[in-house]
Short mmCIF file of C-alpha atoms in Angstrom, two decimals:
data_model
loop_
_atom_site.label_atom_id
_atom_site.label_comp_id
_atom_site.label_asym_id
_atom_site.label_seq_id
_atom_site.Cartn_x
_atom_site.Cartn_y
_atom_site.Cartn_z
CA MET A 1 119.12 -242.49 -88.23
CA THR A 2 120.59 -239.10 -88.84
CA ALA A 3 123.62 -239.96 -86.73
CA GLN A 4 123.96 -243.33 -88.50
CA ARG A 5 123.79 -241.69 -91.95
CA ALA A 6 126.45 -239.18 -90.87
CA LEU A 7 128.70 -242.00 -89.72
CA VAL A 8 128.27 -243.85 -93.02
CA ARG A 9 129.00 -240.66 -94.92
CA ARG A 10 132.18 -239.98 -92.95
CA THR A 11 133.33 -243.56 -93.50
CA ALA A 12 132.73 -243.30 -97.27
CA LEU A 13 134.62 -240.03 -97.46
CA SER A 14 137.49 -241.56 -95.52
CA VAL A 15 137.68 -244.56 -97.89
CA THR A 16 137.49 -242.28 -100.95
CA ALA A 17 140.26 -240.06 -99.62
CA GLY A 18 142.42 -243.08 -98.85
CA ALA A 19 141.93 -244.48 -102.34
CA ALA A 20 142.83 -241.13 -103.86
CA ALA A 21 145.97 -240.99 -101.75
CA LEU A 22 146.96 -244.44 -102.94
CA VAL A 23 146.43 -243.44 -106.58
CA LEU A 24 148.51 -240.29 -106.12
CA ALA A 25 151.25 -242.25 -104.37
CA ALA A 26 151.31 -244.76 -107.22
CA CYS A 27 151.51 -241.98 -109.80
CA GLY A 28 154.24 -240.30 -107.82
CA SER A 29 156.11 -243.57 -107.65
CA ASP A 30 155.77 -244.11 -111.40
CA SER A 31 156.86 -240.56 -112.08
CA GLY A 32 159.80 -240.95 -109.77
CA SER A 33 160.75 -244.22 -111.39
CA GLY A 34 160.43 -242.70 -114.84
CA GLY A 35 162.46 -239.70 -113.75
CA HIS A 36 165.11 -241.99 -112.35
CA ASP A 37 165.22 -243.99 -115.58
CA MET A 38 165.55 -240.80 -117.62
CA GLY A 39 168.27 -239.62 -115.29
CA SER A 40 170.11 -242.89 -115.79
CA MET A 41 169.76 -242.60 -119.55
CA GLU A 42 171.05 -239.03 -119.47
CA SER A 43 173.91 -240.09 -117.20
CA ASP A 44 174.80 -242.99 -119.49
CA SER A 45 174.65 -240.71 -122.53
CA SER A 46 176.84 -238.14 -120.79
CA SER A 47 179.37 -240.81 -119.83
CA THR A 48 179.49 -242.08 -123.39
CA ALA A 49 180.00 -238.57 -124.74
CA THR A 50 182.73 -237.91 -122.19
CA ALA A 51 184.51 -241.14 -123.09
CA SER A 52 184.22 -240.30 -126.78
CA ALA A 53 185.56 -236.80 -126.22
CA LYS A 54 188.40 -238.19 -124.12
CA ALA A 55 189.42 -240.70 -126.76
CA GLY A 56 189.01 -238.07 -129.46
CA ASP A 57 188.22 -238.40 -133.11
CA HIS A 58 191.77 -238.96 -134.31
CA ASN A 59 193.69 -240.79 -137.03
CA ASP A 60 197.12 -242.31 -137.64
CA ALA A 61 198.58 -238.94 -138.60
CA ASP A 62 197.66 -237.58 -135.16
CA VAL A 63 199.32 -240.54 -133.45
CA ASP A 64 202.49 -240.26 -135.55
CA PHE A 65 202.66 -236.51 -134.99
CA SER A 66 202.32 -236.88 -131.23
CA LYS A 67 204.88 -239.68 -130.91
CA GLU A 68 207.46 -238.05 -133.15
CA MET A 69 207.00 -234.53 -131.81
CA ILE A 70 207.45 -235.78 -128.25
CA GLN A 71 210.88 -237.14 -129.22
CA HIS A 72 211.64 -234.00 -131.21
CA HIS A 73 210.70 -231.74 -128.30
CA ARG A 74 212.72 -233.83 -125.85
CA GLN A 75 215.88 -233.21 -127.85
CA ALA A 76 215.13 -229.50 -128.04
CA VAL A 77 214.73 -229.45 -124.25
CA ASP A 78 218.06 -231.28 -123.87
CA MET A 79 219.72 -228.67 -126.07
CA ALA A 80 218.06 -225.85 -124.15
CA GLU A 81 219.28 -227.25 -120.84
CA LEU A 82 222.83 -227.36 -122.21
CA ALA A 83 222.48 -223.73 -123.28
CA ALA A 84 221.34 -222.71 -119.81
CA ASP A 85 224.70 -223.98 -118.46
CA ARG A 86 227.13 -223.30 -121.29
CA ALA A 87 225.94 -220.32 -123.33
CA SER A 88 227.96 -217.13 -122.94
CA SER A 89 225.22 -214.84 -124.24
CA GLN A 90 222.31 -213.94 -121.98
CA GLU A 91 220.16 -213.65 -125.09
CA VAL A 92 220.90 -217.27 -125.97
CA LYS A 93 220.14 -218.33 -122.39
CA ASP A 94 216.86 -216.45 -122.46
CA LEU A 95 215.90 -218.12 -125.74
CA ALA A 96 216.80 -221.53 -124.32
CA THR A 97 214.58 -220.88 -121.28
CA LYS A 98 211.74 -219.89 -123.61
CA VAL A 99 212.14 -223.06 -125.69
CA LYS A 100 212.15 -225.32 -122.64
CA GLY A 101 209.20 -223.47 -121.09
CA ALA A 102 207.09 -223.94 -124.23
CA GLN A 103 208.02 -227.49 -125.16
CA ASP A 104 207.95 -229.23 -121.77
CA PRO A 105 204.18 -228.64 -121.35
CA GLU A 106 203.54 -229.70 -124.96
CA ILE A 107 205.32 -233.00 -124.29
CA LYS A 108 202.95 -233.62 -121.36
CA THR A 109 199.92 -232.67 -123.46
CA MET A 110 200.81 -235.02 -126.31
CA SER A 111 201.64 -237.82 -123.85
CA GLY A 112 198.15 -237.39 -122.42
CA TRP A 113 196.60 -237.72 -125.86
CA LEU A 114 198.47 -240.91 -126.60
CA THR A 115 197.42 -242.42 -123.27
CA SER A 116 193.76 -241.53 -123.88
CA TRP A 117 193.98 -243.15 -127.33
CA GLY A 118 195.42 -246.36 -125.88
CA GLU A 119 198.80 -245.71 -127.52
CA ASP A 120 202.25 -246.06 -125.96
CA VAL A 121 204.13 -242.92 -125.02
CA PRO A 122 207.69 -243.08 -126.47
CA GLN A 123 210.29 -243.96 -123.88
CA GLU A 124 212.96 -241.44 -123.09
CA MET A 125 216.29 -242.47 -124.62
CA SER A 126 219.27 -240.57 -123.35
CA GLY A 127 222.78 -240.47 -124.73
CA ALA A 128 224.13 -240.64 -128.26
CA MET A 129 222.33 -243.90 -129.07
CA GLY A 130 218.97 -242.42 -128.15
CA HIS A 131 219.54 -239.38 -130.34
CA ASP A 132 220.75 -241.54 -133.24
CA MET A 133 217.61 -243.69 -133.08
CA SER A 134 215.46 -240.58 -133.51
CA SER A 135 217.68 -238.71 -135.99
CA ALA A 136 215.61 -239.79 -139.00
CA MET A 137 213.00 -237.17 -138.09
CA PRO A 138 213.33 -233.75 -139.77
CA GLY A 139 215.75 -231.46 -137.99
CA MET A 140 216.86 -233.98 -135.38
CA MET A 141 220.49 -233.90 -134.30
CA SER A 142 222.55 -237.08 -134.32
CA GLY A 143 224.40 -238.38 -131.30
CA LYS A 144 227.61 -237.03 -132.84
CA ASP A 145 226.04 -233.56 -133.18
CA MET A 146 224.95 -233.59 -129.56
CA ASP A 147 228.44 -234.68 -128.44
CA LYS A 148 229.94 -231.70 -130.26
CA LEU A 149 227.46 -229.35 -128.63
CA GLU A 150 228.21 -230.75 -125.17
CA LYS A 151 231.94 -230.20 -125.66
CA ALA A 152 231.62 -226.63 -126.96
CA SER A 153 231.67 -223.56 -124.75
CA GLY A 154 231.51 -219.77 -124.87
CA ALA A 155 230.84 -218.03 -128.18
CA GLU A 156 231.49 -221.26 -130.08
CA PHE A 157 228.70 -222.92 -128.15
CA ASP A 158 226.32 -220.03 -128.81
CA THR A 159 226.86 -220.20 -132.56
CA MET A 160 226.62 -223.99 -132.64
CA PHE A 161 223.48 -224.02 -130.49
CA LEU A 162 221.71 -221.40 -132.59
CA THR A 163 222.67 -223.08 -135.87
CA MET A 164 221.46 -226.47 -134.65
CA MET A 165 218.29 -225.08 -133.12
CA VAL A 166 217.36 -223.29 -136.35
CA GLU A 167 217.62 -226.63 -138.18
CA HIS A 168 215.74 -228.34 -135.37
CA HIS A 169 212.92 -225.79 -135.48
CA GLU A 170 212.68 -226.05 -139.26
CA GLY A 171 212.17 -229.79 -138.85
CA ALA A 172 209.45 -229.22 -136.25
CA VAL A 173 207.67 -226.78 -138.56
CA GLU A 174 207.78 -229.37 -141.36
CA MET A 175 206.28 -232.02 -139.06
CA ALA A 176 203.61 -229.61 -137.85
CA GLU A 177 202.64 -228.68 -141.40
CA THR A 178 202.17 -232.39 -142.16
CA GLU A 179 199.88 -232.71 -139.14
CA LYS A 180 197.86 -229.69 -140.24
CA ALA A 181 197.40 -231.25 -143.68
CA ASP A 182 196.76 -234.87 -142.66
CA GLY A 183 195.58 -234.81 -139.04
CA LYS A 184 192.03 -235.17 -137.77
CA TYR A 185 192.19 -234.46 -134.02
CA GLY A 186 191.32 -230.81 -133.43
CA PRO A 187 193.61 -230.14 -130.44
CA ALA A 188 196.58 -231.76 -132.20
CA MET A 189 196.02 -229.66 -135.31
CA LYS A 190 195.71 -226.56 -133.12
CA LEU A 191 198.98 -227.40 -131.37
CA ALA A 192 200.63 -227.97 -134.76
CA ASP A 193 199.49 -224.52 -135.83
CA ALA A 194 200.94 -223.04 -132.64
CA VAL A 195 204.25 -224.82 -133.29
CA VAL A 196 204.43 -223.35 -136.78
CA THR A 197 203.71 -219.84 -135.52
CA ALA A 198 206.02 -219.88 -132.48
CA GLN A 199 208.95 -221.71 -134.01
CA THR A 200 208.90 -219.74 -137.27
CA ALA A 201 209.21 -216.58 -135.17
CA GLU A 202 212.08 -218.12 -133.18
CA ILE A 203 213.86 -219.17 -136.38
CA LYS A 204 213.80 -215.53 -137.50
CA GLN A 205 215.06 -214.45 -134.09
CA MET A 206 217.92 -216.97 -134.11
CA ASN A 207 218.97 -216.12 -137.67
CA LYS A 208 219.11 -212.48 -136.61
CA MET A 209 221.28 -213.46 -133.63
CA LEU A 210 223.55 -215.32 -136.05
CA GLY A 211 223.78 -212.22 -138.22
CA LYS A 212 221.93 -213.84 -141.12
CA SER A 213 219.14 -211.33 -141.31
#
């Protein structure tokens, strides 16, 4: 009897332990499932936030600024590349290198914004016709202006380049001030502020090189 009772007891303990294991496994499964669901929710929330951040909280002023400044910068880069070949003054060449080095990356940055917003990046338009189509923007040179610059050389080129680039920079500052006043997208407004600071300093530098200050 004693042996039989011991056997029954061991069997009962075994069944109890098995049931407990099943309960724990079920709880673990529920917890895992819940954790997985929470993870999915967090992942979805993160993805949504990332998409929102990528698209950016922007307005029409940000779009206009980006599209127009891309064209504006492209002309400045064209002028700077001419100066690298034709300028007689090393100081003018150094300035041209600085302008190109600053504005090329900004063109890429603004193009990226437009793409993320689902907007078209302005096509590059070379030649006099391309410059004429964009000349309505503040400080932009016409195709005729660019032809004159291309034909100039030596000291005449230096003076013409600096005079045109001062006007060009003044136009960029005007556009940037408009973005600072009307824009909504933080990075665009920050870039506009950088344009105002950098190009105002370069305007002073160029006027000094022209003997105006």
